[in-house]
Amino acid sequence: MRLMAHLPLSWVRGLGVALGWVLYGLAVPRRRVVAVNLKLCFPDAPLAQRKAWTRRAFIHFAQSWLDRGWLWHAPREVLARRIRLVGPWQEFEGDTPTIIFSPHFFGLEAGGMALSMNVDRVFTSIFTPQPSPAVDAWMKAGRSRFGEVTMLSRFDGVKPIINTLRKGGALYLLPDMNFGPEESIFVPFYGHLAATVPSLSRFARLGRAKVVPVVSRITPEGYEVEVMPAWQNFPTDDVEADTALMNQRLQGWIDTMPDQYYWVHKRFKTRPPGEPPVYR
């Protein structure tokens, strides 16, 4: 990955296409997960269209993984040429507690990098520790190479997250996942009840923070990272309604690039009581 940081982007992306096709052919169980997710969320899309999205999702998955070579090791000027930050990123000026809602699009690593390179704030990100200490250290170092970034384990609890927010920090949060029934509530997602972590609403309320969405897209030139205006009247006292609103707005962004969302995740693994499993 360090050596790949010196390759032209077109070479890295070409290798990603090849690796994506290999993964698509070999990772049959995960390919079925993507197919089920797309069928549930886009039932009216032709089968040929869903298959094309599936193939491109594996290619984007591979490309985004190989891109970490230059995201985490290339000189700053290389990243500045390849990552385009657009939208009202002035939302991050000052010291207002801020939660950056970054959904699981394949470009999310570039999104975090763009903000830490361009915004003078104390950033906090939550990560899942890796089994290998060497890989764990490599990932944390890559994500914190610019600016002031603190990596917190998701097993550290809520207290350090809230303390950082209340001190005027900015939290890079990825709550659009299913972490099981103990940590989730059921709210609609593309017309199906999906177990969803309600942390966006709860952290915003406890940290007295505003929510600013950031959506990252893979482009031929690298990445486009779009900052959107802060949400108004959020959070409310209704955590379930807030989480449902989060999913609803997420759907609108997914609809613009269905092949760039993280469909390899078993989004519907946790089922409402009495509902049959969907991944067989």
mmCIF file of C-alpha atoms in Angstrom:
data_model
loop_
_atom_site.group_PDB
_atom_site.id
_atom_site.type_symbol
_atom_site.label_atom_id
_atom_site.label_comp_id
_atom_site.label_asym_id
_atom_site.label_seq_id
_atom_site.Cartn_x
_atom_site.Cartn_y
_atom_site.Cartn_z
ATOM 1 C CA MET A 1 0.000 0.000 0.000
ATOM 2 C CA ARG A 2 2.901 2.399 0.675
ATOM 3 C CA LEU A 3 4.368 1.656 -2.749
ATOM 4 C CA MET A 4 1.001 2.163 -4.439
ATOM 5 C CA ALA A 5 0.919 5.718 -3.082
ATOM 6 C CA HIS A 6 3.428 6.617 -5.817
ATOM 7 C CA LEU A 7 1.423 5.181 -8.718
ATOM 8 C CA PRO A 8 -0.735 7.314 -11.024
ATOM 9 C CA LEU A 9 -4.367 7.305 -9.978
ATOM 10 C CA SER A 10 -5.411 5.673 -13.260
ATOM 11 C CA TRP A 11 -3.188 2.696 -12.452
ATOM 12 C CA VAL A 12 -4.571 2.355 -8.931
ATOM 13 C CA ARG A 13 -8.142 2.549 -10.202
ATOM 14 C CA GLY A 14 -7.355 0.004 -12.953
ATOM 15 C CA LEU A 15 -5.999 -2.410 -10.365
ATOM 16 C CA GLY A 16 -9.190 -1.786 -8.406
ATOM 17 C CA VAL A 17 -11.295 -2.806 -11.388
ATOM 18 C CA ALA A 18 -9.352 -6.074 -11.700
ATOM 19 C CA LEU A 19 -9.527 -6.783 -7.967
ATOM 20 C CA GLY A 20 -13.238 -5.914 -7.916
ATOM 21 C CA TRP A 21 -13.973 -8.465 -10.628
ATOM 22 C CA VAL A 22 -11.995 -11.103 -8.698
ATOM 23 C CA LEU A 23 -13.935 -10.366 -5.511
ATOM 24 C CA TYR A 24 -17.218 -10.400 -7.422
ATOM 25 C CA GLY A 25 -16.390 -13.861 -8.751
ATOM 26 C CA LEU A 26 -14.980 -15.405 -5.571
ATOM 27 C CA ALA A 27 -16.906 -13.788 -2.716
ATOM 28 C CA VAL A 28 -20.180 -15.520 -3.569
ATOM 29 C CA PRO A 29 -21.818 -15.226 -0.098
ATOM 30 C CA ARG A 30 -21.101 -11.504 0.049
ATOM 31 C CA ARG A 31 -22.321 -11.077 -3.529
ATOM 32 C CA ARG A 32 -25.607 -12.614 -2.448
ATOM 33 C CA VAL A 33 -25.828 -10.119 0.427
ATOM 34 C CA VAL A 34 -25.493 -7.239 -2.042
ATOM 35 C CA ALA A 35 -28.091 -8.807 -4.339
ATOM 36 C CA VAL A 36 -30.598 -9.228 -1.481
ATOM 37 C CA ASN A 37 -30.058 -5.656 -0.255
ATOM 38 C CA LEU A 38 -30.601 -4.197 -3.707
ATOM 39 C CA LYS A 39 -33.681 -6.337 -4.336
ATOM 40 C CA LEU A 40 -35.228 -5.207 -1.051
ATOM 41 C CA CYS A 41 -34.399 -1.535 -1.570
ATOM 42 C CA PHE A 42 -34.957 -1.291 -5.348
ATOM 43 C CA PRO A 43 -37.648 -3.888 -6.116
ATOM 44 C CA ASP A 44 -38.806 -2.009 -9.216
ATOM 45 C CA ALA A 45 -35.353 -1.818 -10.780
ATOM 46 C CA PRO A 46 -34.778 -4.363 -13.573
ATOM 47 C CA LEU A 47 -32.701 -7.390 -12.600
ATOM 48 C CA ALA A 48 -30.040 -6.417 -15.144
ATOM 49 C CA GLN A 49 -29.733 -2.996 -13.508
ATOM 50 C CA ARG A 50 -29.335 -4.494 -10.020
ATOM 51 C CA LYS A 51 -26.669 -6.894 -11.317
ATOM 52 C CA ALA A 52 -24.792 -3.982 -12.878
ATOM 53 C CA TRP A 53 -24.946 -2.081 -9.570
ATOM 54 C CA THR A 54 -23.647 -5.180 -7.784
ATOM 55 C CA ARG A 55 -20.653 -5.498 -10.109
ATOM 56 C CA ARG A 56 -19.831 -1.804 -9.798
ATOM 57 C CA ALA A 57 -20.210 -1.955 -6.015
ATOM 58 C CA PHE A 58 -17.474 -4.598 -5.827
ATOM 59 C CA ILE A 59 -15.270 -2.506 -8.117
ATOM 60 C CA HIS A 60 -15.808 0.634 -6.006
ATOM 61 C CA PHE A 61 -15.153 -1.412 -2.860
ATOM 62 C CA ALA A 62 -11.782 -2.557 -4.236
ATOM 63 C CA GLN A 63 -10.871 0.863 -5.609
ATOM 64 C CA SER A 64 -11.652 2.639 -2.339
ATOM 65 C CA TRP A 65 -9.543 0.109 -0.433
ATOM 66 C CA LEU A 66 -6.532 0.520 -2.741
ATOM 67 C CA ASP A 67 -6.967 4.309 -2.646
ATOM 68 C CA ARG A 68 -6.030 4.171 1.024
ATOM 69 C CA GLY A 69 -2.464 3.686 -0.156
ATOM 70 C CA TRP A 70 -2.288 7.280 -1.408
ATOM 71 C CA LEU A 71 -4.815 8.666 1.080
ATOM 72 C CA TRP A 72 -2.635 7.527 3.967
ATOM 73 C CA HIS A 73 0.854 7.768 2.464
ATOM 74 C CA ALA A 74 1.034 10.160 -0.506
ATOM 75 C CA PRO A 75 2.232 13.769 -0.043
ATOM 76 C CA ARG A 76 -0.346 16.340 0.941
ATOM 77 C CA GLU A 77 -0.239 18.020 -2.478
ATOM 78 C CA VAL A 78 -1.306 14.759 -4.146
ATOM 79 C CA LEU A 79 -4.380 14.548 -1.934
ATOM 80 C CA ALA A 80 -5.165 18.216 -2.568
ATOM 81 C CA ARG A 81 -5.266 17.527 -6.330
ATOM 82 C CA ARG A 82 -7.427 14.424 -6.043
ATOM 83 C CA ILE A 83 -9.970 15.402 -3.373
ATOM 84 C CA ARG A 84 -12.442 18.199 -4.082
ATOM 85 C CA LEU A 85 -14.246 19.680 -1.080
ATOM 86 C CA VAL A 86 -17.484 21.439 -2.039
ATOM 87 C CA GLY A 87 -20.437 22.957 -0.238
ATOM 88 C CA PRO A 88 -20.645 25.236 2.812
ATOM 89 C CA TRP A 89 -17.690 23.807 4.708
ATOM 90 C CA GLN A 90 -17.718 27.054 6.681
ATOM 91 C CA GLU A 91 -20.297 25.192 8.797
ATOM 92 C CA PHE A 92 -17.262 23.907 10.699
ATOM 93 C CA GLU A 93 -15.806 27.305 11.579
ATOM 94 C CA GLY A 94 -15.895 28.293 15.223
ATOM 95 C CA ASP A 95 -16.258 25.986 18.189
ATOM 96 C CA THR A 96 -19.928 24.976 18.032
ATOM 97 C CA PRO A 97 -20.206 21.256 18.936
ATOM 98 C CA THR A 98 -20.702 19.500 15.608
ATOM 99 C CA ILE A 99 -21.561 15.997 14.472
ATOM 100 C CA ILE A 100 -20.536 15.157 10.926
ATOM 101 C CA PHE A 101 -23.025 12.625 9.594
ATOM 102 C CA SER A 102 -20.987 10.601 7.090
ATOM 103 C CA PRO A 103 -22.988 7.692 5.631
ATOM 104 C CA HIS A 104 -21.308 4.481 4.505
ATOM 105 C CA PHE A 105 -20.472 5.415 0.947
ATOM 106 C CA PHE A 106 -17.238 3.946 -0.345
ATOM 107 C CA GLY A 107 -15.633 7.398 -0.383
ATOM 108 C CA LEU A 108 -15.957 8.022 3.342
ATOM 109 C CA GLU A 109 -12.196 7.704 4.010
ATOM 110 C CA ALA A 110 -11.565 10.587 1.623
ATOM 111 C CA GLY A 111 -14.313 12.561 3.343
ATOM 112 C CA GLY A 112 -12.590 12.406 6.698
ATOM 113 C CA MET A 113 -9.247 13.249 5.089
ATOM 114 C CA ALA A 114 -10.668 16.273 3.262
ATOM 115 C CA LEU A 115 -12.028 17.746 6.476
ATOM 116 C CA SER A 116 -8.904 17.181 8.566
ATOM 117 C CA MET A 117 -6.797 18.762 5.791
ATOM 118 C CA ASN A 118 -8.950 21.862 5.334
ATOM 119 C CA VAL A 119 -10.715 22.575 8.616
ATOM 120 C CA ASP A 120 -8.956 23.767 11.768
ATOM 121 C CA ARG A 121 -10.971 21.828 14.323
ATOM 122 C CA VAL A 122 -10.430 19.047 16.819
ATOM 123 C CA PHE A 123 -11.940 15.971 15.150
ATOM 124 C CA THR A 124 -12.996 12.752 16.832
ATOM 125 C CA SER A 125 -13.756 9.508 15.040
ATOM 126 C CA ILE A 126 -15.062 6.203 16.368
ATOM 127 C CA PHE A 127 -13.423 3.012 15.117
ATOM 128 C CA THR A 128 -13.676 -0.738 15.630
ATOM 129 C CA PRO A 129 -10.333 -2.176 16.829
ATOM 130 C CA GLN A 130 -8.728 -4.606 14.375
ATOM 131 C CA PRO A 131 -7.550 -8.121 15.359
ATOM 132 C CA SER A 132 -4.004 -7.306 14.217
ATOM 133 C CA PRO A 133 -2.238 -4.652 16.349
ATOM 134 C CA ALA A 134 -0.081 -3.682 13.338
ATOM 135 C CA VAL A 135 -3.115 -3.140 11.083
ATOM 136 C CA ASP A 136 -4.879 -1.307 13.895
ATOM 137 C CA ALA A 137 -1.947 1.098 14.329
ATOM 138 C CA TRP A 138 -1.620 1.585 10.552
ATOM 139 C CA MET A 139 -5.294 2.500 10.145
ATOM 140 C CA LYS A 140 -5.286 4.926 13.085
ATOM 141 C CA ALA A 141 -2.104 6.605 11.864
ATOM 142 C CA GLY A 142 -3.503 6.978 8.347
ATOM 143 C CA ARG A 143 -6.748 8.529 9.515
ATOM 144 C CA SER A 144 -5.033 10.998 11.834
ATOM 145 C CA ARG A 145 -2.105 12.124 9.657
ATOM 146 C CA PHE A 146 -3.473 15.656 9.161
ATOM 147 C CA GLY A 147 -4.805 18.091 11.707
ATOM 148 C CA GLU A 148 -5.848 17.145 15.225
ATOM 149 C CA VAL A 149 -7.732 13.848 15.090
ATOM 150 C CA THR A 150 -8.543 11.596 18.041
ATOM 151 C CA MET A 151 -9.539 7.990 17.414
ATOM 152 C CA LEU A 152 -11.892 6.473 20.013
ATOM 153 C CA SER A 153 -12.758 2.794 20.198
ATOM 154 C CA ARG A 154 -16.462 2.047 19.960
ATOM 155 C CA PHE A 155 -15.947 -0.036 23.117
ATOM 156 C CA ASP A 156 -14.807 3.015 25.150
ATOM 157 C CA GLY A 157 -18.373 4.045 25.835
ATOM 158 C CA VAL A 158 -20.265 7.293 25.336
ATOM 159 C CA LYS A 159 -18.630 9.505 27.959
ATOM 160 C CA PRO A 160 -15.433 10.488 26.076
ATOM 161 C CA ILE A 161 -17.471 11.163 22.919
ATOM 162 C CA ILE A 162 -19.867 13.524 24.687
ATOM 163 C CA ASN A 163 -17.060 15.229 26.621
ATOM 164 C CA THR A 164 -15.232 15.970 23.367
ATOM 165 C CA LEU A 165 -18.379 17.403 21.770
ATOM 166 C CA ARG A 166 -19.191 19.655 24.700
ATOM 167 C CA LYS A 167 -15.662 21.083 24.529
ATOM 168 C CA GLY A 168 -16.373 22.260 20.988
ATOM 169 C CA GLY A 169 -15.153 19.229 19.073
ATOM 170 C CA ALA A 170 -16.370 17.767 15.805
ATOM 171 C CA LEU A 171 -17.391 14.108 15.708
ATOM 172 C CA TYR A 172 -17.132 12.139 12.444
ATOM 173 C CA LEU A 173 -20.031 9.701 12.855
ATOM 174 C CA LEU A 174 -21.166 6.786 10.684
ATOM 175 C CA PRO A 175 -24.432 5.608 12.310
ATOM 176 C CA ASP A 176 -26.196 4.028 9.298
ATOM 177 C CA MET A 177 -25.460 0.437 10.252
ATOM 178 C CA ASN A 178 -26.959 -2.524 12.056
ATOM 179 C CA PHE A 179 -25.020 -3.412 15.215
ATOM 180 C CA GLY A 180 -27.606 -5.881 16.508
ATOM 181 C CA PRO A 181 -30.790 -5.595 18.571
ATOM 182 C CA GLU A 182 -29.022 -4.403 21.737
ATOM 183 C CA GLU A 183 -27.748 -1.198 20.108
ATOM 184 C CA SER A 184 -30.445 -0.515 17.505
ATOM 185 C CA ILE A 185 -34.067 0.474 17.047
ATOM 186 C CA PHE A 186 -36.335 -0.459 14.124
ATOM 187 C CA VAL A 187 -37.141 2.379 11.740
ATOM 188 C CA PRO A 188 -38.043 2.394 8.027
ATOM 189 C CA PHE A 189 -35.315 2.118 5.404
ATOM 190 C CA TYR A 190 -36.531 1.804 1.816
ATOM 191 C CA GLY A 191 -39.905 0.618 3.046
ATOM 192 C CA HIS A 192 -38.573 -2.073 5.415
ATOM 193 C CA LEU A 193 -38.060 -1.910 9.152
ATOM 194 C CA ALA A 194 -34.287 -1.915 9.616
ATOM 195 C CA ALA A 195 -32.339 -2.114 12.868
ATOM 196 C CA THR A 196 -30.557 1.241 12.998
ATOM 197 C CA VAL A 197 -28.199 2.731 15.568
ATOM 198 C CA PRO A 198 -29.904 5.858 17.018
ATOM 199 C CA SER A 199 -26.598 7.466 17.989
ATOM 200 C CA LEU A 200 -26.950 10.508 15.707
ATOM 201 C CA SER A 201 -29.967 11.835 17.599
ATOM 202 C CA ARG A 202 -28.706 10.823 21.045
ATOM 203 C CA PHE A 203 -25.195 12.196 20.625
ATOM 204 C CA ALA A 204 -26.541 15.444 19.169
ATOM 205 C CA ARG A 205 -28.854 15.912 22.136
ATOM 206 C CA LEU A 206 -26.328 14.932 24.815
ATOM 207 C CA GLY A 207 -23.522 16.912 23.202
ATOM 208 C CA ARG A 208 -25.749 19.898 22.364
ATOM 209 C CA ALA A 209 -24.367 19.602 18.838
ATOM 210 C CA LYS A 210 -25.540 20.547 15.373
ATOM 211 C CA VAL A 211 -25.557 17.897 12.611
ATOM 212 C CA VAL A 212 -23.783 18.567 9.307
ATOM 213 C CA PRO A 213 -24.054 15.838 6.616
ATOM 214 C CA VAL A 214 -20.987 15.055 4.491
ATOM 215 C CA VAL A 215 -21.379 12.775 1.458
ATOM 216 C CA SER A 216 -18.311 11.504 -0.420
ATOM 217 C CA ARG A 217 -18.354 10.300 -4.043
ATOM 218 C CA ILE A 218 -15.756 8.387 -6.039
ATOM 219 C CA THR A 219 -14.948 10.271 -9.244
ATOM 220 C CA PRO A 220 -12.506 9.606 -12.103
ATOM 221 C CA GLU A 221 -10.282 12.385 -10.704
ATOM 222 C CA GLY A 222 -10.374 11.052 -7.142
ATOM 223 C CA TYR A 223 -13.197 12.084 -4.815
ATOM 224 C CA GLU A 224 -15.796 14.797 -4.393
ATOM 225 C CA VAL A 225 -16.653 15.496 -0.764
ATOM 226 C CA GLU A 226 -19.874 17.478 -0.397
ATOM 227 C CA VAL A 227 -20.663 19.351 2.793
ATOM 228 C CA MET A 228 -24.342 20.122 3.277
ATOM 229 C CA PRO A 229 -26.057 22.748 5.456
ATOM 230 C CA ALA A 230 -26.634 21.876 9.079
ATOM 231 C CA TRP A 231 -29.986 20.253 9.783
ATOM 232 C CA GLN A 232 -32.567 22.550 11.304
ATOM 233 C CA ASN A 233 -34.733 21.527 14.280
ATOM 234 C CA PHE A 234 -32.579 18.459 14.916
ATOM 235 C CA PRO A 235 -32.500 16.636 17.256
ATOM 236 C CA THR A 236 -35.982 16.529 18.735
ATOM 237 C CA ASP A 237 -37.223 14.731 21.833
ATOM 238 C CA ASP A 238 -38.302 11.786 19.658
ATOM 239 C CA VAL A 239 -35.258 9.562 19.010
ATOM 240 C CA GLU A 240 -37.244 7.190 16.801
ATOM 241 C CA ALA A 241 -38.529 10.001 14.575
ATOM 242 C CA ASP A 242 -35.037 11.495 14.346
ATOM 243 C CA THR A 243 -33.528 8.157 13.297
ATOM 244 C CA ALA A 244 -36.282 7.585 10.735
ATOM 245 C CA LEU A 245 -35.561 11.052 9.304
ATOM 246 C CA MET A 246 -31.870 10.169 9.058
ATOM 247 C CA ASN A 247 -32.695 7.051 7.019
ATOM 248 C CA GLN A 248 -35.122 8.979 4.815
ATOM 249 C CA ARG A 249 -32.522 11.593 3.907
ATOM 250 C CA LEU A 250 -29.900 8.903 3.429
ATOM 251 C CA GLN A 251 -32.162 7.232 0.855
ATOM 252 C CA GLY A 252 -32.200 10.414 -1.195
ATOM 253 C CA TRP A 253 -28.395 10.420 -1.400
ATOM 254 C CA ILE A 254 -28.212 6.688 -2.171
ATOM 255 C CA ASP A 255 -30.677 7.146 -5.036
ATOM 256 C CA THR A 256 -28.139 9.403 -6.782
ATOM 257 C CA MET A 257 -25.404 6.708 -6.720
ATOM 258 C CA PRO A 258 -26.767 3.260 -5.730
ATOM 259 C CA ASP A 259 -23.519 1.491 -6.708
ATOM 260 C CA GLN A 260 -21.428 3.528 -4.234
ATOM 261 C CA TYR A 261 -23.256 2.566 -1.034
ATOM 262 C CA TYR A 262 -21.900 -0.114 1.302
ATOM 263 C CA TRP A 263 -24.345 -2.867 0.346
ATOM 264 C CA VAL A 264 -21.855 -5.573 1.386
ATOM 265 C CA HIS A 265 -23.067 -4.960 4.952
ATOM 266 C CA LYS A 266 -25.937 -7.172 6.155
ATOM 267 C CA ARG A 267 -28.186 -4.194 6.719
ATOM 268 C CA PHE A 268 -31.296 -6.305 7.357
ATOM 269 C CA LYS A 269 -29.684 -9.124 9.369
ATOM 270 C CA THR A 270 -31.493 -8.162 12.586
ATOM 271 C CA ARG A 271 -35.187 -8.709 11.940
ATOM 272 C CA PRO A 272 -38.299 -7.438 13.758
ATOM 273 C CA PRO A 273 -39.951 -10.056 15.984
ATOM 274 C CA GLY A 274 -41.684 -12.701 13.885
ATOM 275 C CA GLU A 275 -40.057 -11.643 10.610
ATOM 276 C CA PRO A 276 -38.105 -14.337 8.722
ATOM 277 C CA PRO A 277 -34.404 -13.885 7.872
ATOM 278 C CA VAL A 278 -33.595 -12.450 4.452
ATOM 279 C CA TYR A 279 -30.018 -13.714 4.036
ATOM 280 C CA ARG A 280 -30.274 -17.463 3.510
#
